[in-house]
Amino acid sequence: MIRTVFKTIFGIISSGIFLSSPLLALNTGNNQTLFNHSPRLLDTVTTLSRIRVQGATYYFTVHLPNNVGESLQRLTLQQTQGLETIYFYLDDTVAFEGKPVNRDDSLNISRVKRNLDNNKISVIFDPPIPPGKTFTIAMKPKSNPEFSGNYQFAITAYPAGENSQGLYIGLGRLSFSQKGDRFP
C-alpha cells in the first residue's frame, strides 16, 4: 500500500518537473529537430485591398514564444485559396521585429526562393530568429488579384538545424474587393 502511494506521488512529482522544465528542442531520435511549442501566426494584412492595383505590401506577423525551444530558421508561405495565383517581387521581401505599425530592428533574410512546382515561397533567416520575438515579413505582390475574394496562404515554420521538421502555424487570409481599403 505504501509502495503504491509512493509510486503515485513520485510519478506526479517527476512528471511535473519534466513538464515544467524547458527543453532546448525536441529531437525525435532520427536527427530531426522539432519545435517544443508552436510559433503563432498573429496577423496577415495588406496595405491595399482593392483588386487590380499595384504598390501593395502584404504583412505576415508571427510570434515565437519563449518556450518554443529553438530559433526559427525558415518560414514558408503557400497560397491555398484564391481565383488566381499571386506572384511576388521576391527580392523586395523584408523582415523586421515587431508589427507593421510598430516596427523595430530589421532582420537579416539570407534568401527568398519560390518552388516552381507548387509555388511555395521560403524565407530563410540568417541568423535564425530567437525565441521570445514577434516579427513580420513584408512581401510586395506584382499586383493585387484581378478577381475579388479571399486569398489564403498556409504558413509553416521550421526550426534551425540540419534536418528540421516544419510545423504548420496557420492560414494567413487576405480579402480583396472592387472598393478596397488602405492600411495603415
mmCIF file with all atom_site columns, C-alpha atoms in Angstrom:
data_model
loop_
_atom_site.group_PDB
_atom_site.id
_atom_site.type_symbol
_atom_site.label_atom_id
_atom_site.label_alt_id
_atom_site.label_comp_id
_atom_site.label_asym_id
_atom_site.label_entity_id
_atom_site.label_seq_id
_atom_site.pdbx_PDB_ins_code
_atom_site.Cartn_x
_atom_site.Cartn_y
_atom_site.Cartn_z
_atom_site.occupancy
_atom_site.B_iso_or_equiv
_atom_site.pdbx_formal_charge
_atom_site.auth_seq_id
_atom_site.auth_comp_id
_atom_site.auth_asym_id
_atom_site.auth_atom_id
_atom_site.pdbx_PDB_model_num
ATOM 1   C CA . MET A 1 1   ? 0.000   0.000  0.000   1.00 0.00 ? 1   MET A CA 1
ATOM 2   C CA . ILE A 1 2   ? 2.743   2.466  0.982   1.00 0.00 ? 2   ILE A CA 1
ATOM 3   C CA . ARG A 1 3   ? 4.733   1.391  -2.061  1.00 0.00 ? 3   ARG A CA 1
ATOM 4   C CA . THR A 1 4   ? 1.755   2.166  -4.379  1.00 0.00 ? 4   THR A CA 1
ATOM 5   C CA . VAL A 1 5   ? 1.220   5.596  -2.795  1.00 0.00 ? 5   VAL A CA 1
ATOM 6   C CA . PHE A 1 6   ? 4.957   6.349  -3.077  1.00 0.00 ? 6   PHE A CA 1
ATOM 7   C CA . LYS A 1 7   ? 4.966   5.372  -6.788  1.00 0.00 ? 7   LYS A CA 1
ATOM 8   C CA . THR A 1 8   ? 1.934   7.566  -7.453  1.00 0.00 ? 8   THR A CA 1
ATOM 9   C CA . ILE A 1 9   ? 3.406   10.579 -5.644  1.00 0.00 ? 9   ILE A CA 1
ATOM 10  C CA . PHE A 1 10  ? 6.805   10.084 -7.308  1.00 0.00 ? 10  PHE A CA 1
ATOM 11  C CA . GLY A 1 11  ? 5.137   9.804  -10.713 1.00 0.00 ? 11  GLY A CA 1
ATOM 12  C CA . ILE A 1 12  ? 3.201   13.044 -10.198 1.00 0.00 ? 12  ILE A CA 1
ATOM 13  C CA . ILE A 1 13  ? 6.276   14.925 -8.967  1.00 0.00 ? 13  ILE A CA 1
ATOM 14  C CA . SER A 1 14  ? 8.570   13.669 -11.731 1.00 0.00 ? 14  SER A CA 1
ATOM 15  C CA . SER A 1 15  ? 6.052   14.367 -14.487 1.00 0.00 ? 15  SER A CA 1
ATOM 16  C CA . GLY A 1 16  ? 5.519   17.871 -13.082 1.00 0.00 ? 16  GLY A CA 1
ATOM 17  C CA . ILE A 1 17  ? 9.252   18.523 -13.150 1.00 0.00 ? 17  ILE A CA 1
ATOM 18  C CA . PHE A 1 18  ? 9.524   17.204 -16.717 1.00 0.00 ? 18  PHE A CA 1
ATOM 19  C CA . LEU A 1 19  ? 6.587   19.238 -17.990 1.00 0.00 ? 19  LEU A CA 1
ATOM 20  C CA . SER A 1 20  ? 7.698   22.476 -16.338 1.00 0.00 ? 20  SER A CA 1
ATOM 21  C CA . SER A 1 21  ? 11.361  22.334 -17.353 1.00 0.00 ? 21  SER A CA 1
ATOM 22  C CA . PRO A 1 22  ? 12.142  23.997 -20.691 1.00 0.00 ? 22  PRO A CA 1
ATOM 23  C CA . LEU A 1 23  ? 13.625  21.833 -23.392 1.00 0.00 ? 23  LEU A CA 1
ATOM 24  C CA . LEU A 1 24  ? 16.058  23.288 -25.888 1.00 0.00 ? 24  LEU A CA 1
ATOM 25  C CA . ALA A 1 25  ? 14.411  21.428 -28.751 1.00 0.00 ? 25  ALA A CA 1
ATOM 26  C CA . LEU A 1 26  ? 12.819  18.082 -29.336 1.00 0.00 ? 26  LEU A CA 1
ATOM 27  C CA . ASN A 1 27  ? 14.884  15.513 -31.145 1.00 0.00 ? 27  ASN A CA 1
ATOM 28  C CA . THR A 1 28  ? 12.953  12.503 -32.433 1.00 0.00 ? 28  THR A CA 1
ATOM 29  C CA . GLY A 1 29  ? 15.965  10.204 -32.287 1.00 0.00 ? 29  GLY A CA 1
ATOM 30  C CA . ASN A 1 30  ? 16.453  10.150 -36.047 1.00 0.00 ? 30  ASN A CA 1
ATOM 31  C CA . ASN A 1 31  ? 18.221  13.517 -36.121 1.00 0.00 ? 31  ASN A CA 1
ATOM 32  C CA . GLN A 1 32  ? 15.071  15.549 -36.776 1.00 0.00 ? 32  GLN A CA 1
ATOM 33  C CA . THR A 1 33  ? 14.643  18.818 -34.880 1.00 0.00 ? 33  THR A CA 1
ATOM 34  C CA . LEU A 1 34  ? 11.145  19.951 -33.887 1.00 0.00 ? 34  LEU A CA 1
ATOM 35  C CA . PHE A 1 35  ? 9.754   22.957 -32.063 1.00 0.00 ? 35  PHE A CA 1
ATOM 36  C CA . ASN A 1 36  ? 8.996   22.361 -28.382 1.00 0.00 ? 36  ASN A CA 1
ATOM 37  C CA . HIS A 1 37  ? 5.884   24.582 -28.652 1.00 0.00 ? 37  HIS A CA 1
ATOM 38  C CA . SER A 1 38  ? 4.233   26.137 -31.674 1.00 0.00 ? 38  SER A CA 1
ATOM 39  C CA . PRO A 1 39  ? 5.054   29.572 -33.044 1.00 0.00 ? 39  PRO A CA 1
ATOM 40  C CA . ARG A 1 40  ? 1.865   31.560 -33.679 1.00 0.00 ? 40  ARG A CA 1
ATOM 41  C CA . LEU A 1 41  ? 0.670   33.401 -36.748 1.00 0.00 ? 41  LEU A CA 1
ATOM 42  C CA . LEU A 1 42  ? -0.706  36.624 -35.244 1.00 0.00 ? 42  LEU A CA 1
ATOM 43  C CA . ASP A 1 43  ? -1.943  38.562 -38.246 1.00 0.00 ? 43  ASP A CA 1
ATOM 44  C CA . THR A 1 44  ? -1.981  38.897 -42.005 1.00 0.00 ? 44  THR A CA 1
ATOM 45  C CA . VAL A 1 45  ? -2.805  42.272 -43.541 1.00 0.00 ? 45  VAL A CA 1
ATOM 46  C CA . THR A 1 46  ? -2.407  44.153 -46.810 1.00 0.00 ? 46  THR A CA 1
ATOM 47  C CA . THR A 1 47  ? -1.842  47.879 -47.284 1.00 0.00 ? 47  THR A CA 1
ATOM 48  C CA . LEU A 1 48  ? -4.248  47.920 -50.252 1.00 0.00 ? 48  LEU A CA 1
ATOM 49  C CA . SER A 1 49  ? -7.228  45.575 -50.509 1.00 0.00 ? 49  SER A CA 1
ATOM 50  C CA . ARG A 1 50  ? -8.569  46.797 -53.833 1.00 0.00 ? 50  ARG A CA 1
ATOM 51  C CA . ILE A 1 51  ? -8.337  44.436 -56.795 1.00 0.00 ? 51  ILE A CA 1
ATOM 52  C CA . ARG A 1 52  ? -6.100  45.180 -59.794 1.00 0.00 ? 52  ARG A CA 1
ATOM 53  C CA . VAL A 1 53  ? -3.813  47.685 -58.044 1.00 0.00 ? 53  VAL A CA 1
ATOM 54  C CA . GLN A 1 54  ? -0.048  47.761 -57.737 1.00 0.00 ? 54  GLN A CA 1
ATOM 55  C CA . GLY A 1 55  ? 2.060   49.005 -54.837 1.00 0.00 ? 55  GLY A CA 1
ATOM 56  C CA . ALA A 1 56  ? 0.518   46.919 -52.036 1.00 0.00 ? 56  ALA A CA 1
ATOM 57  C CA . THR A 1 57  ? 2.521   45.243 -49.287 1.00 0.00 ? 57  THR A CA 1
ATOM 58  C CA . TYR A 1 58  ? 1.371   42.049 -47.560 1.00 0.00 ? 58  TYR A CA 1
ATOM 59  C CA . TYR A 1 59  ? 2.409   41.645 -43.920 1.00 0.00 ? 59  TYR A CA 1
ATOM 60  C CA . PHE A 1 60  ? 2.642   38.272 -42.134 1.00 0.00 ? 60  PHE A CA 1
ATOM 61  C CA . THR A 1 61  ? 3.227   38.661 -38.377 1.00 0.00 ? 61  THR A CA 1
ATOM 62  C CA . VAL A 1 62  ? 4.472   35.703 -36.291 1.00 0.00 ? 62  VAL A CA 1
ATOM 63  C CA . HIS A 1 63  ? 5.213   35.312 -32.574 1.00 0.00 ? 63  HIS A CA 1
ATOM 64  C CA . LEU A 1 64  ? 7.837   32.898 -31.224 1.00 0.00 ? 64  LEU A CA 1
ATOM 65  C CA . PRO A 1 65  ? 7.001   32.175 -27.558 1.00 0.00 ? 65  PRO A CA 1
ATOM 66  C CA . ASN A 1 66  ? 9.861   31.886 -25.070 1.00 0.00 ? 66  ASN A CA 1
ATOM 67  C CA . ASN A 1 67  ? 9.123   28.155 -24.702 1.00 0.00 ? 67  ASN A CA 1
ATOM 68  C CA . VAL A 1 68  ? 9.288   27.405 -28.434 1.00 0.00 ? 68  VAL A CA 1
ATOM 69  C CA . GLY A 1 69  ? 12.580  25.619 -27.748 1.00 0.00 ? 69  GLY A CA 1
ATOM 70  C CA . GLU A 1 70  ? 14.538  26.536 -30.876 1.00 0.00 ? 70  GLU A CA 1
ATOM 71  C CA . SER A 1 71  ? 15.221  29.537 -33.081 1.00 0.00 ? 71  SER A CA 1
ATOM 72  C CA . LEU A 1 72  ? 13.265  29.901 -36.328 1.00 0.00 ? 72  LEU A CA 1
ATOM 73  C CA . GLN A 1 73  ? 15.382  29.365 -39.455 1.00 0.00 ? 73  GLN A CA 1
ATOM 74  C CA . ARG A 1 74  ? 12.765  29.407 -42.224 1.00 0.00 ? 74  ARG A CA 1
ATOM 75  C CA . LEU A 1 75  ? 9.151   30.323 -42.860 1.00 0.00 ? 75  LEU A CA 1
ATOM 76  C CA . THR A 1 76  ? 7.210   29.096 -45.893 1.00 0.00 ? 76  THR A CA 1
ATOM 77  C CA . LEU A 1 77  ? 4.098   30.585 -47.438 1.00 0.00 ? 77  LEU A CA 1
ATOM 78  C CA . GLN A 1 78  ? 1.954   28.682 -49.917 1.00 0.00 ? 78  GLN A CA 1
ATOM 79  C CA . GLN A 1 79  ? -1.195  30.065 -51.480 1.00 0.00 ? 79  GLN A CA 1
ATOM 80  C CA . THR A 1 80  ? -4.023  27.605 -50.853 1.00 0.00 ? 80  THR A CA 1
ATOM 81  C CA . GLN A 1 81  ? -7.081  29.588 -51.924 1.00 0.00 ? 81  GLN A CA 1
ATOM 82  C CA . GLY A 1 82  ? -7.904  32.269 -54.463 1.00 0.00 ? 82  GLY A CA 1
ATOM 83  C CA . LEU A 1 83  ? -9.169  32.514 -58.014 1.00 0.00 ? 83  LEU A CA 1
ATOM 84  C CA . GLU A 1 84  ? -5.672  33.208 -59.307 1.00 0.00 ? 84  GLU A CA 1
ATOM 85  C CA . THR A 1 85  ? -2.063  32.866 -58.180 1.00 0.00 ? 85  THR A CA 1
ATOM 86  C CA . ILE A 1 86  ? -0.470  35.931 -56.613 1.00 0.00 ? 86  ILE A CA 1
ATOM 87  C CA . TYR A 1 87  ? 3.155   36.468 -57.660 1.00 0.00 ? 87  TYR A CA 1
ATOM 88  C CA . PHE A 1 88  ? 5.659   38.482 -55.640 1.00 0.00 ? 88  PHE A CA 1
ATOM 89  C CA . TYR A 1 89  ? 8.799   40.547 -56.143 1.00 0.00 ? 89  TYR A CA 1
ATOM 90  C CA . LEU A 1 90  ? 10.838  38.155 -54.008 1.00 0.00 ? 90  LEU A CA 1
ATOM 91  C CA . ASP A 1 91  ? 13.928  40.386 -53.911 1.00 0.00 ? 91  ASP A CA 1
ATOM 92  C CA . ASP A 1 92  ? 11.858  43.124 -52.219 1.00 0.00 ? 92  ASP A CA 1
ATOM 93  C CA . THR A 1 93  ? 10.932  40.903 -49.245 1.00 0.00 ? 93  THR A CA 1
ATOM 94  C CA . VAL A 1 94  ? 11.969  42.351 -45.877 1.00 0.00 ? 94  VAL A CA 1
ATOM 95  C CA . ALA A 1 95  ? 11.544  41.285 -42.262 1.00 0.00 ? 95  ALA A CA 1
ATOM 96  C CA . PHE A 1 96  ? 11.641  43.197 -39.003 1.00 0.00 ? 96  PHE A CA 1
ATOM 97  C CA . GLU A 1 97  ? 10.942  42.739 -35.313 1.00 0.00 ? 97  GLU A CA 1
ATOM 98  C CA . GLY A 1 98  ? 7.529   43.930 -34.196 1.00 0.00 ? 98  GLY A CA 1
ATOM 99  C CA . LYS A 1 99  ? 4.320   44.574 -36.106 1.00 0.00 ? 99  LYS A CA 1
ATOM 100 C CA . PRO A 1 100 ? 3.641   46.660 -39.240 1.00 0.00 ? 100 PRO A CA 1
ATOM 101 C CA . VAL A 1 101 ? 2.537   49.739 -37.261 1.00 0.00 ? 101 VAL A CA 1
ATOM 102 C CA . ASN A 1 102 ? 5.246   49.334 -34.611 1.00 0.00 ? 102 ASN A CA 1
ATOM 103 C CA . ARG A 1 103 ? 8.471   48.347 -36.376 1.00 0.00 ? 103 ARG A CA 1
ATOM 104 C CA . ASP A 1 104 ? 11.708  47.607 -34.583 1.00 0.00 ? 104 ASP A CA 1
ATOM 105 C CA . ASP A 1 105 ? 15.052  46.315 -35.850 1.00 0.00 ? 105 ASP A CA 1
ATOM 106 C CA . SER A 1 106 ? 15.417  44.776 -39.291 1.00 0.00 ? 106 SER A CA 1
ATOM 107 C CA . LEU A 1 107 ? 16.017  41.023 -39.542 1.00 0.00 ? 107 LEU A CA 1
ATOM 108 C CA . ASN A 1 108 ? 18.508  39.560 -41.989 1.00 0.00 ? 108 ASN A CA 1
ATOM 109 C CA . ILE A 1 109 ? 16.997  37.416 -44.726 1.00 0.00 ? 109 ILE A CA 1
ATOM 110 C CA . SER A 1 110 ? 19.652  35.297 -46.397 1.00 0.00 ? 110 SER A CA 1
ATOM 111 C CA . ARG A 1 111 ? 17.427  34.023 -49.195 1.00 0.00 ? 111 ARG A CA 1
ATOM 112 C CA . VAL A 1 112 ? 13.876  34.085 -50.546 1.00 0.00 ? 112 VAL A CA 1
ATOM 113 C CA . LYS A 1 113 ? 13.008  31.428 -53.098 1.00 0.00 ? 113 LYS A CA 1
ATOM 114 C CA . ARG A 1 114 ? 9.914   30.064 -54.831 1.00 0.00 ? 114 ARG A CA 1
ATOM 115 C CA . ASN A 1 115 ? 9.365   26.424 -55.715 1.00 0.00 ? 115 ASN A CA 1
ATOM 116 C CA . LEU A 1 116 ? 8.154   26.454 -59.323 1.00 0.00 ? 116 LEU A CA 1
ATOM 117 C CA . ASP A 1 117 ? 6.239   23.168 -58.894 1.00 0.00 ? 117 ASP A CA 1
ATOM 118 C CA . ASN A 1 118 ? 3.967   24.183 -56.005 1.00 0.00 ? 118 ASN A CA 1
ATOM 119 C CA . ASN A 1 119 ? 4.506   27.976 -55.759 1.00 0.00 ? 119 ASN A CA 1
ATOM 120 C CA . LYS A 1 120 ? 5.707   27.601 -52.140 1.00 0.00 ? 120 LYS A CA 1
ATOM 121 C CA . ILE A 1 121 ? 7.808   30.574 -51.047 1.00 0.00 ? 121 ILE A CA 1
ATOM 122 C CA . SER A 1 122 ? 10.604  30.046 -48.498 1.00 0.00 ? 122 SER A CA 1
ATOM 123 C CA . VAL A 1 123 ? 12.021  32.929 -46.454 1.00 0.00 ? 123 VAL A CA 1
ATOM 124 C CA . ILE A 1 124 ? 15.325  31.897 -44.841 1.00 0.00 ? 124 ILE A CA 1
ATOM 125 C CA . PHE A 1 125 ? 16.808  33.878 -41.932 1.00 0.00 ? 125 PHE A CA 1
ATOM 126 C CA . ASP A 1 126 ? 20.489  34.193 -41.078 1.00 0.00 ? 126 ASP A CA 1
ATOM 127 C CA . PRO A 1 127 ? 20.927  34.335 -38.172 1.00 0.00 ? 127 PRO A CA 1
ATOM 128 C CA . PRO A 1 128 ? 17.816  32.418 -37.103 1.00 0.00 ? 128 PRO A CA 1
ATOM 129 C CA . ILE A 1 129 ? 15.199  34.341 -35.095 1.00 0.00 ? 129 ILE A CA 1
ATOM 130 C CA . PRO A 1 130 ? 15.474  33.505 -31.361 1.00 0.00 ? 130 PRO A CA 1
ATOM 131 C CA . PRO A 1 131 ? 12.530  32.576 -29.105 1.00 0.00 ? 131 PRO A CA 1
ATOM 132 C CA . GLY A 1 132 ? 10.597  35.394 -27.450 1.00 0.00 ? 132 GLY A CA 1
ATOM 133 C CA . LYS A 1 133 ? 10.383  37.549 -30.582 1.00 0.00 ? 133 LYS A CA 1
ATOM 134 C CA . THR A 1 134 ? 7.453   38.878 -32.600 1.00 0.00 ? 134 THR A CA 1
ATOM 135 C CA . PHE A 1 135 ? 8.412   39.574 -36.186 1.00 0.00 ? 135 PHE A CA 1
ATOM 136 C CA . THR A 1 136 ? 6.831   40.498 -39.502 1.00 0.00 ? 136 THR A CA 1
ATOM 137 C CA . ILE A 1 137 ? 7.613   39.545 -43.075 1.00 0.00 ? 137 ILE A CA 1
ATOM 138 C CA . ALA A 1 138 ? 6.670   42.189 -45.657 1.00 0.00 ? 138 ALA A CA 1
ATOM 139 C CA . MET A 1 139 ? 6.155   40.977 -49.228 1.00 0.00 ? 139 MET A CA 1
ATOM 140 C CA . LYS A 1 140 ? 5.343   43.003 -52.333 1.00 0.00 ? 140 LYS A CA 1
ATOM 141 C CA . PRO A 1 141 ? 2.980   41.413 -54.862 1.00 0.00 ? 141 PRO A CA 1
ATOM 142 C CA . LYS A 1 142 ? 3.451   42.248 -58.525 1.00 0.00 ? 142 LYS A CA 1
ATOM 143 C CA . SER A 1 143 ? -0.214  43.231 -58.442 1.00 0.00 ? 143 SER A CA 1
ATOM 144 C CA . ASN A 1 144 ? -3.277  42.546 -56.348 1.00 0.00 ? 144 ASN A CA 1
ATOM 145 C CA . PRO A 1 145 ? -5.538  39.883 -57.841 1.00 0.00 ? 145 PRO A CA 1
ATOM 146 C CA . GLU A 1 146 ? -7.847  40.634 -60.770 1.00 0.00 ? 146 GLU A CA 1
ATOM 147 C CA . PHE A 1 147 ? -10.790 38.971 -59.016 1.00 0.00 ? 147 PHE A CA 1
ATOM 148 C CA . SER A 1 148 ? -12.463 39.795 -55.686 1.00 0.00 ? 148 SER A CA 1
ATOM 149 C CA . GLY A 1 149 ? -12.482 37.233 -52.904 1.00 0.00 ? 149 GLY A CA 1
ATOM 150 C CA . ASN A 1 150 ? -10.460 35.622 -50.148 1.00 0.00 ? 150 ASN A CA 1
ATOM 151 C CA . TYR A 1 151 ? -6.882  34.549 -50.811 1.00 0.00 ? 151 TYR A CA 1
ATOM 152 C CA . GLN A 1 152 ? -5.269  32.274 -48.240 1.00 0.00 ? 152 GLN A CA 1
ATOM 153 C CA . PHE A 1 153 ? -1.657  31.360 -47.523 1.00 0.00 ? 153 PHE A CA 1
ATOM 154 C CA . ALA A 1 154 ? -0.630  28.324 -45.465 1.00 0.00 ? 154 ALA A CA 1
ATOM 155 C CA . ILE A 1 155 ? 2.246   29.335 -43.172 1.00 0.00 ? 155 ILE A CA 1
ATOM 156 C CA . THR A 1 156 ? 4.792   26.756 -41.965 1.00 0.00 ? 156 THR A CA 1
ATOM 157 C CA . ALA A 1 157 ? 7.662   27.432 -39.534 1.00 0.00 ? 157 ALA A CA 1
ATOM 158 C CA . TYR A 1 158 ? 10.957  25.497 -39.474 1.00 0.00 ? 158 TYR A CA 1
ATOM 159 C CA . PRO A 1 159 ? 13.395  25.439 -36.535 1.00 0.00 ? 159 PRO A CA 1
ATOM 160 C CA . ALA A 1 160 ? 17.123  25.908 -37.003 1.00 0.00 ? 160 ALA A CA 1
ATOM 161 C CA . GLY A 1 161 ? 19.018  22.714 -37.703 1.00 0.00 ? 161 GLY A CA 1
ATOM 162 C CA . GLU A 1 162 ? 20.153  20.370 -40.435 1.00 0.00 ? 162 GLU A CA 1
ATOM 163 C CA . ASN A 1 163 ? 17.089  18.119 -40.538 1.00 0.00 ? 163 ASN A CA 1
ATOM 164 C CA . SER A 1 164 ? 14.317  20.329 -39.156 1.00 0.00 ? 164 SER A CA 1
ATOM 165 C CA . GLN A 1 165 ? 10.646  19.420 -39.395 1.00 0.00 ? 165 GLN A CA 1
ATOM 166 C CA . GLY A 1 166 ? 8.220   22.155 -40.397 1.00 0.00 ? 166 GLY A CA 1
ATOM 167 C CA . LEU A 1 167 ? 5.215   22.993 -38.245 1.00 0.00 ? 167 LEU A CA 1
ATOM 168 C CA . TYR A 1 168 ? 2.062   24.428 -39.823 1.00 0.00 ? 168 TYR A CA 1
ATOM 169 C CA . ILE A 1 169 ? 1.126   27.550 -37.821 1.00 0.00 ? 169 ILE A CA 1
ATOM 170 C CA . GLY A 1 170 ? -1.983  28.796 -39.599 1.00 0.00 ? 170 GLY A CA 1
ATOM 171 C CA . LEU A 1 171 ? -3.676  30.383 -42.580 1.00 0.00 ? 171 LEU A CA 1
ATOM 172 C CA . GLY A 1 172 ? -2.996  33.969 -43.496 1.00 0.00 ? 172 GLY A CA 1
ATOM 173 C CA . ARG A 1 173 ? -6.153  35.342 -45.135 1.00 0.00 ? 173 ARG A CA 1
ATOM 174 C CA . LEU A 1 174 ? -6.370  38.441 -47.307 1.00 0.00 ? 174 LEU A CA 1
ATOM 175 C CA . SER A 1 175 ? -9.666  39.754 -48.721 1.00 0.00 ? 175 SER A CA 1
ATOM 176 C CA . PHE A 1 176 ? -9.796  41.819 -51.899 1.00 0.00 ? 176 PHE A CA 1
ATOM 177 C CA . SER A 1 177 ? -12.751 43.734 -53.356 1.00 0.00 ? 177 SER A CA 1
ATOM 178 C CA . GLN A 1 178 ? -13.524 46.345 -56.017 1.00 0.00 ? 178 GLN A CA 1
ATOM 179 C CA . LYS A 1 179 ? -13.804 49.124 -53.433 1.00 0.00 ? 179 LYS A CA 1
ATOM 180 C CA . GLY A 1 180 ? -10.931 48.126 -51.170 1.00 0.00 ? 180 GLY A CA 1
ATOM 181 C CA . ASP A 1 181 ? -9.318  49.857 -48.189 1.00 0.00 ? 181 ASP A CA 1
ATOM 182 C CA . ARG A 1 182 ? -5.918  51.273 -47.217 1.00 0.00 ? 182 ARG A CA 1
ATOM 183 C CA . PHE A 1 183 ? -3.819  50.194 -44.238 1.00 0.00 ? 183 PHE A CA 1
ATOM 184 C CA . PRO A 1 184 ? -2.449  51.847 -42.151 1.00 0.00 ? 184 PRO A CA 1
#
